[in-house]
Coordinates of C-alpha atoms in Angstrom, one line a residue:
M13 CA -0.7 22.2 -66.4
A14 CA -1.5 19.1 -64.2
I15 CA -4.5 16.7 -63.1
T16 CA -4.7 13.9 -60.7
L17 CA -5.6 9.9 -61.4
S18 CA -6.3 8.5 -57.9
H19 CA -9.1 6.3 -56.6
G20 CA -10.0 9.2 -54.1
G21 CA -9.6 12.4 -55.5
P22 CA -11.2 14.9 -57.7
T23 CA -12.6 13.6 -61.3
I24 CA -13.7 16.6 -63.0
Y25 CA -11.3 19.2 -64.8
R26 CA -11.7 22.2 -67.2
S27 CA -8.7 23.8 -68.6
A28 CA -7.4 25.6 -71.8
E29 CA -5.5 22.3 -73.6
P30 CA -4.9 19.1 -73.0
S31 CA -2.3 18.7 -69.8
R32 CA 1.4 17.6 -70.0
Q33 CA 0.9 15.5 -67.1
V34 CA -1.1 13.5 -65.1
L35 CA -0.3 12.4 -61.7
V36 CA -1.4 9.0 -60.6
G37 CA -1.7 8.0 -57.0
T38 CA -0.3 3.9 -57.1
I39 CA -0.1 1.5 -54.1
E40 CA 4.0 2.3 -54.6
G41 CA 3.7 6.4 -54.3
V42 CA 3.0 9.3 -56.5
V43 CA 3.9 8.4 -60.7
C44 CA 4.1 11.3 -62.9
L45 CA 3.0 10.9 -66.5
E46 CA 4.3 13.0 -69.1
R47 CA 2.7 13.6 -72.6
D48 CA 5.8 12.6 -75.1
S49 CA 7.3 15.5 -77.1
G50 CA 5.1 14.8 -80.2
G51 CA 1.7 14.5 -77.9
G52 CA 0.6 11.1 -79.2
G53 CA 2.1 8.9 -75.9
W54 CA 3.0 9.2 -72.7
H55 CA 6.1 8.5 -70.4
V56 CA 7.1 8.1 -66.5
A57 CA 8.7 11.4 -65.8
H58 CA 9.4 10.6 -62.1
R59 CA 8.0 9.5 -59.4
A60 CA 8.0 10.4 -55.3
L61 CA 6.8 8.8 -52.0
T62 CA 7.7 5.5 -53.4
D63 CA 7.1 3.4 -50.1
K64 CA 3.5 5.3 -49.7
H65 CA 0.3 3.5 -50.9
V66 CA -2.0 6.7 -52.3
H67 CA -5.3 6.3 -52.3
A68 CA -5.9 10.0 -53.2
L69 CA -4.7 13.1 -54.8
L70 CA -5.6 16.5 -55.2
I71 CA -4.4 19.8 -56.7
E72 CA -5.8 22.6 -54.8
P73 CA -6.0 25.2 -57.9
E74 CA -5.2 28.9 -56.3
S75 CA -1.9 27.8 -54.6
G76 CA -1.2 25.1 -57.2
T77 CA -0.4 22.7 -53.4
I78 CA -0.6 18.7 -54.4
F79 CA -2.2 16.7 -51.4
A80 CA -1.7 13.3 -50.9
G81 CA -3.7 10.9 -48.4
M82 CA -2.2 7.5 -48.1
K83 CA -3.6 4.3 -46.6
H84 CA -1.9 3.9 -43.1
G85 CA 0.4 6.7 -44.1
S86 CA -1.4 10.0 -43.5
M87 CA -0.9 12.9 -45.3
F88 CA 1.9 14.7 -47.4
A89 CA 1.8 17.5 -49.4
S90 CA 3.7 19.3 -52.2
S91 CA 4.8 22.9 -53.6
D92 CA 6.8 22.0 -56.1
G93 CA 4.7 19.6 -58.9
G94 CA 5.3 16.8 -56.9
R95 CA 9.0 16.3 -56.8
T96 CA 9.5 17.2 -52.8
W97 CA 7.1 16.3 -50.3
D98 CA 6.8 17.3 -46.5
R99 CA 4.6 15.5 -43.8
R100 CA 1.1 17.4 -42.8
D101 CA -1.3 16.0 -40.7
K102 CA -1.0 18.0 -37.7
G103 CA -4.8 17.4 -35.8
L104 CA -5.6 14.8 -38.3
T105 CA -6.1 12.0 -35.6
E106 CA -7.3 9.1 -38.2
Q107 CA -4.0 8.1 -40.5
N108 CA -5.9 6.0 -43.3
V109 CA -7.1 8.4 -45.5
Y110 CA -9.4 7.7 -48.3
S111 CA -11.0 10.7 -49.9
L112 CA -9.1 14.7 -51.0
A113 CA -11.4 17.5 -52.4
C114 CA -11.6 21.6 -51.6
A115 CA -13.3 24.6 -52.0
R116 CA -13.4 28.1 -51.7
L117 CA -15.5 29.5 -49.0
A118 CA -16.2 32.8 -47.9
D119 CA -13.2 33.0 -45.9
G120 CA -10.6 31.2 -47.8
V121 CA -10.0 27.6 -49.4
R122 CA -11.0 24.5 -47.4
V123 CA -9.3 21.2 -47.9
F124 CA -11.6 18.3 -46.7
A125 CA -9.9 14.7 -46.0
G126 CA -12.2 11.6 -45.1
T127 CA -10.8 8.4 -43.8
E128 CA -11.3 4.8 -42.5
P129 CA -12.6 4.7 -40.0
A130 CA -15.2 7.2 -41.5
H131 CA -14.8 10.5 -39.9
L132 CA -14.2 14.2 -41.6
F133 CA -11.8 16.6 -41.4
Y134 CA -10.8 20.0 -43.0
S135 CA -8.2 22.2 -43.0
D136 CA -7.7 26.0 -43.7
D137 CA -3.9 26.4 -44.1
L138 CA -3.5 24.0 -46.8
G139 CA -2.6 21.2 -44.7
R140 CA -0.5 22.5 -41.9
G141 CA -3.2 22.1 -39.2
W142 CA -6.9 19.8 -39.4
T143 CA -9.8 19.8 -37.7
E144 CA -12.5 16.9 -37.5
L145 CA -15.9 17.8 -38.1
P146 CA -17.6 15.3 -35.1
A147 CA -20.9 16.0 -36.8
L148 CA -20.5 13.3 -39.3
R149 CA -20.6 10.5 -36.9
S150 CA -23.6 12.3 -35.3
V151 CA -26.3 10.4 -36.9
D152 CA -27.2 6.9 -36.4
T153 CA -23.8 5.1 -37.4
S154 CA -25.1 1.7 -36.0
R155 CA -25.3 0.2 -39.8
W156 CA -21.7 1.3 -40.7
S157 CA -19.5 -1.5 -41.7
F158 CA -17.4 -3.1 -44.6
P159 CA -17.6 -6.6 -45.5
A160 CA -14.0 -6.7 -46.1
P161 CA -11.8 -7.1 -43.2
P162 CA -11.3 -4.8 -40.7
G163 CA -15.0 -4.4 -41.3
V164 CA -15.1 -0.9 -40.8
A165 CA -16.8 2.2 -43.1
H166 CA -14.6 4.5 -44.4
T167 CA -15.5 8.0 -46.2
K168 CA -15.4 7.0 -50.2
H169 CA -16.2 10.5 -51.1
I170 CA -16.5 14.1 -50.6
N171 CA -18.5 16.4 -53.5
F172 CA -20.2 20.0 -53.1
H173 CA -23.1 21.6 -54.6
P174 CA -21.9 23.2 -57.5
L175 CA -23.7 26.7 -56.8
D176 CA -22.9 26.1 -53.1
P177 CA -19.6 25.0 -51.8
Q178 CA -21.3 25.1 -48.1
T179 CA -23.1 21.7 -49.3
L180 CA -21.5 18.9 -49.0
F181 CA -22.2 15.4 -50.1
I182 CA -20.6 13.0 -48.4
G183 CA -20.5 8.9 -49.5
V184 CA -19.6 6.4 -46.5
E185 CA -18.4 3.1 -47.7
Q186 CA -21.0 1.3 -46.4
G187 CA -23.1 3.7 -44.2
G188 CA -25.0 5.9 -47.0
L189 CA -25.1 9.4 -47.8
L190 CA -25.4 12.5 -46.0
K191 CA -25.4 16.0 -46.8
S192 CA -24.4 19.5 -44.9
T193 CA -25.4 22.9 -45.8
D194 CA -23.3 24.6 -43.6
A195 CA -20.0 23.3 -44.5
G196 CA -20.0 20.6 -42.1
K197 CA -21.4 21.4 -38.8
T198 CA -24.1 19.6 -39.1
F199 CA -25.4 16.4 -41.0
Q200 CA -28.3 14.3 -41.8
V201 CA -28.7 11.2 -43.8
V202 CA -30.3 11.0 -47.5
P203 CA -32.1 8.3 -47.8
G204 CA -33.3 6.4 -50.8
M205 CA -30.6 4.6 -51.8
D206 CA -28.1 1.3 -50.9
D207 CA -26.2 1.9 -48.2
D208 CA -22.9 1.0 -50.0
V209 CA -22.2 4.1 -51.5
H210 CA -19.6 5.2 -53.8
R211 CA -20.1 8.4 -56.0
T212 CA -21.9 11.6 -56.0
V213 CA -21.9 13.7 -59.1
I214 CA -24.2 16.7 -59.3
N215 CA -25.1 17.6 -62.9
P216 CA -23.5 21.6 -62.6
Q217 CA -26.3 22.8 -64.9
N218 CA -29.2 21.4 -63.1
P219 CA -28.0 20.6 -59.5
D220 CA -31.1 19.1 -58.5
R221 CA -30.1 16.4 -61.0
I222 CA -27.6 14.1 -58.9
Y223 CA -26.7 10.7 -59.7
I224 CA -25.2 8.1 -57.1
T225 CA -23.1 4.8 -57.8
T226 CA -23.7 2.2 -55.3
G227 CA -22.7 -1.8 -55.2
I228 CA -25.7 -2.4 -56.5
G229 CA -26.5 -0.3 -59.3
M230 CA -26.8 3.7 -60.3
Y231 CA -29.3 5.8 -58.4
A232 CA -30.7 9.5 -59.6
S233 CA -32.4 11.9 -58.6
G234 CA -34.4 14.7 -60.0
D235 CA -35.2 16.7 -57.4
G236 CA -31.9 17.4 -55.4
G237 CA -31.9 14.2 -53.3
K238 CA -35.2 14.3 -52.0
T239 CA -36.4 10.8 -54.3
W240 CA -34.6 8.9 -55.9
E241 CA -34.8 6.3 -58.4
Q242 CA -32.4 3.2 -59.2
W243 CA -31.6 3.2 -63.1
T244 CA -29.3 0.3 -63.4
D245 CA -29.0 -3.5 -60.8
L246 CA -27.2 -6.0 -60.7
H247 CA -27.8 -7.7 -64.0
H248 CA -27.2 -4.4 -66.4
E249 CA -25.1 -4.4 -69.2
I250 CA -22.8 -1.8 -67.9
G251 CA -21.7 -3.8 -65.0
G252 CA -23.5 -4.5 -61.4
Y253 CA -21.1 -3.1 -59.5
P254 CA -20.3 0.6 -60.7
D255 CA -18.2 2.8 -59.0
L256 CA -15.9 5.5 -61.2
L257 CA -18.7 8.2 -62.9
V258 CA -17.7 11.5 -64.2
L259 CA -19.9 13.8 -66.9
H260 CA -18.6 16.5 -69.0
P261 CA -19.1 19.7 -67.4
R262 CA -20.2 21.8 -70.3
R263 CA -22.3 18.8 -71.9
P264 CA -24.1 17.5 -68.5
E265 CA -26.1 14.8 -70.2
L266 CA -22.8 13.3 -71.0
M267 CA -21.3 10.8 -68.7
F268 CA -18.8 7.8 -68.3
V269 CA -19.2 5.3 -65.8
A270 CA -16.5 2.5 -65.0
S271 CA -18.1 -0.9 -63.7
A272 CA -17.2 -4.0 -62.9
E273 CA -19.1 -7.0 -63.3
K274 CA -19.8 -7.8 -59.9
G275 CA -18.5 -6.9 -56.2
P276 CA -14.7 -7.0 -54.8
G277 CA -16.0 -10.2 -52.8
S278 CA -16.1 -12.2 -56.3
W279 CA -12.6 -10.7 -57.3
R280 CA -11.1 -12.6 -54.8
K281 CA -12.2 -15.8 -55.7
S282 CA -12.2 -15.6 -59.2
H283 CA -9.6 -13.3 -59.7
F284 CA -11.7 -11.6 -62.4
A285 CA -13.6 -8.3 -62.3
G286 CA -15.0 -7.8 -66.1
S287 CA -14.5 -4.2 -66.2
R288 CA -16.1 -2.3 -68.6
V289 CA -16.5 1.6 -69.6
S290 CA -19.9 2.7 -70.7
K291 CA -21.1 5.7 -71.9
S292 CA -24.3 7.8 -71.7
T293 CA -25.4 10.7 -74.1
D294 CA -29.0 11.5 -72.4
G295 CA -27.9 12.0 -68.7
G296 CA -27.8 8.1 -67.9
K297 CA -31.1 6.6 -68.8
T298 CA -29.3 4.4 -71.4
W299 CA -25.6 3.2 -71.8
Q300 CA -23.8 2.3 -74.9
V301 CA -20.5 0.0 -73.8
L302 CA -17.2 1.8 -75.3
R303 CA -15.3 -1.2 -76.9
Q304 CA -13.0 0.9 -79.5
G305 CA -9.6 0.2 -77.9
L306 CA -10.4 -1.1 -74.8
P307 CA -10.8 -4.7 -73.5
D308 CA -14.3 -6.0 -73.2
R309 CA -14.5 -7.4 -69.7
L310 CA -11.3 -6.4 -68.7
R311 CA -9.7 -8.5 -65.8
P312 CA -8.7 -5.8 -63.3
A313 CA -10.8 -3.7 -62.0
F314 CA -10.7 0.3 -62.7
E315 CA -9.9 1.9 -59.5
A316 CA -9.6 5.6 -61.2
M317 CA -11.1 7.7 -63.6
C318 CA -11.1 11.6 -64.7
L319 CA -12.6 13.8 -67.3
E320 CA -10.3 16.7 -68.5
D321 CA -12.5 19.3 -70.8
W322 CA -10.2 21.4 -73.0
G323 CA -12.3 23.2 -75.3
D324 CA -12.7 21.8 -78.5
S325 CA -12.8 18.2 -77.0
F326 CA -11.8 16.3 -73.8
S327 CA -9.6 13.6 -72.9
I328 CA -10.5 10.8 -70.4
F329 CA -8.3 8.3 -68.6
A330 CA -9.1 5.3 -66.6
A331 CA -6.5 3.2 -64.3
T332 CA -6.2 -0.7 -63.3
A333 CA -5.7 -2.2 -60.5
T334 CA -2.9 -4.0 -62.3
G335 CA -1.5 -0.6 -63.2
E336 CA -2.2 0.3 -66.9
V337 CA -3.6 3.6 -67.6
W338 CA -6.2 4.0 -70.2
C339 CA -6.6 7.2 -72.2
S340 CA -8.7 8.7 -74.6
D341 CA -8.4 12.4 -76.4
D342 CA -11.4 12.4 -78.6
G343 CA -14.5 12.3 -76.4
G344 CA -13.8 8.4 -75.7
E345 CA -14.4 7.5 -78.9
H346 CA -11.2 5.5 -79.1
W347 CA -9.1 4.8 -76.2
R348 CA -5.4 3.5 -76.0
E349 CA -3.3 2.2 -73.4
A350 CA -1.5 5.0 -72.4
V351 CA 1.3 3.3 -69.9
S352 CA 1.7 -0.2 -68.5
G353 CA 4.1 -1.8 -65.6
L354 CA 3.1 0.7 -63.3
A355 CA 1.8 -0.6 -59.6
P356 CA -1.2 -0.9 -59.3
I357 CA -3.5 1.8 -58.4
S358 CA -5.6 0.6 -56.0
K359 CA -8.6 1.4 -53.3
G360 CA -7.0 -0.6 -50.0
D361 CA -6.4 -4.2 -51.4
H362 CA -8.5 -4.5 -54.1
Y363 CA -5.2 -5.1 -56.3
A364 CA -4.4 -8.5 -54.6
A365 CA -7.2 -9.8 -56.0
F366 CA -5.6 -9.6 -59.9
V367 CA -1.6 -9.5 -58.8
T368 CA -1.9 -12.9 -57.1
A369 CA -3.6 -14.4 -60.1

């Protein structure tokens, strides 16, 4: 089995044993990492789409089709484990793909793609044809923007209610959180948090418990998103700019967050993100910074993270804007640098703040 590690793709996996392959989305295509035969290390097995900046990777589990969404490069798909790819973007009128997700609806598997400018598309035939869901932009978009050029908001993250895949949560950066209960035919704005929405993570055992990371901290709701509390802020120990957030699917009180000390505007000036990975064992109420093998206040930003639950334990992977992939195979207790020297893993041009330093 393979899993993916990218900025805008899925982040939580369940499998019978640790995956042998991790597909990583970089600014120079898809890199397939493979476990060494002894199981202790990793190596690069092959590369593909090396002229593309990959924002998001998705493996559709029923068909095994792998999707790659590109920065200004549209959409590609592979049916042979990522060795060969074909362009699948008919109907995809926006070519800058930021996020990917899929769900099984009543009529079959549906793949969703979010773009910049912030639009939402779906495909019911594994990417051979795409249709826009215009209702995403039926809400008030007058405040949708982004600080960095070209100043246009994007659809950063897509998630589903764990018991009802017709219910979607869409994070627009910057624009807020939107919710649909009819698979995207209609949307409503979910108020109560900062407009700079990064990720939506939902407790699978208690779907009323929802977590949001934003540009000024983490928010939590205990009533399905009707009301929100801000649980961390700009001065919190985990870092003031939390982005990547995962939880254990069978033990959802166990969570991990990757956060920078400050936002990307400061990275461009200081060439320093001060990144940390932190762990919570009480559903996000308190956090412990992880330092066993992980450098504290890492210079580059963490731009991708995923968790794989494989029964006896679980693995966590975190990738940086300077091309390192960090790994823990013992539930986050100890970390090691699995590979280095890859092309940057990066949303947009985040990597430029670090590779030019």
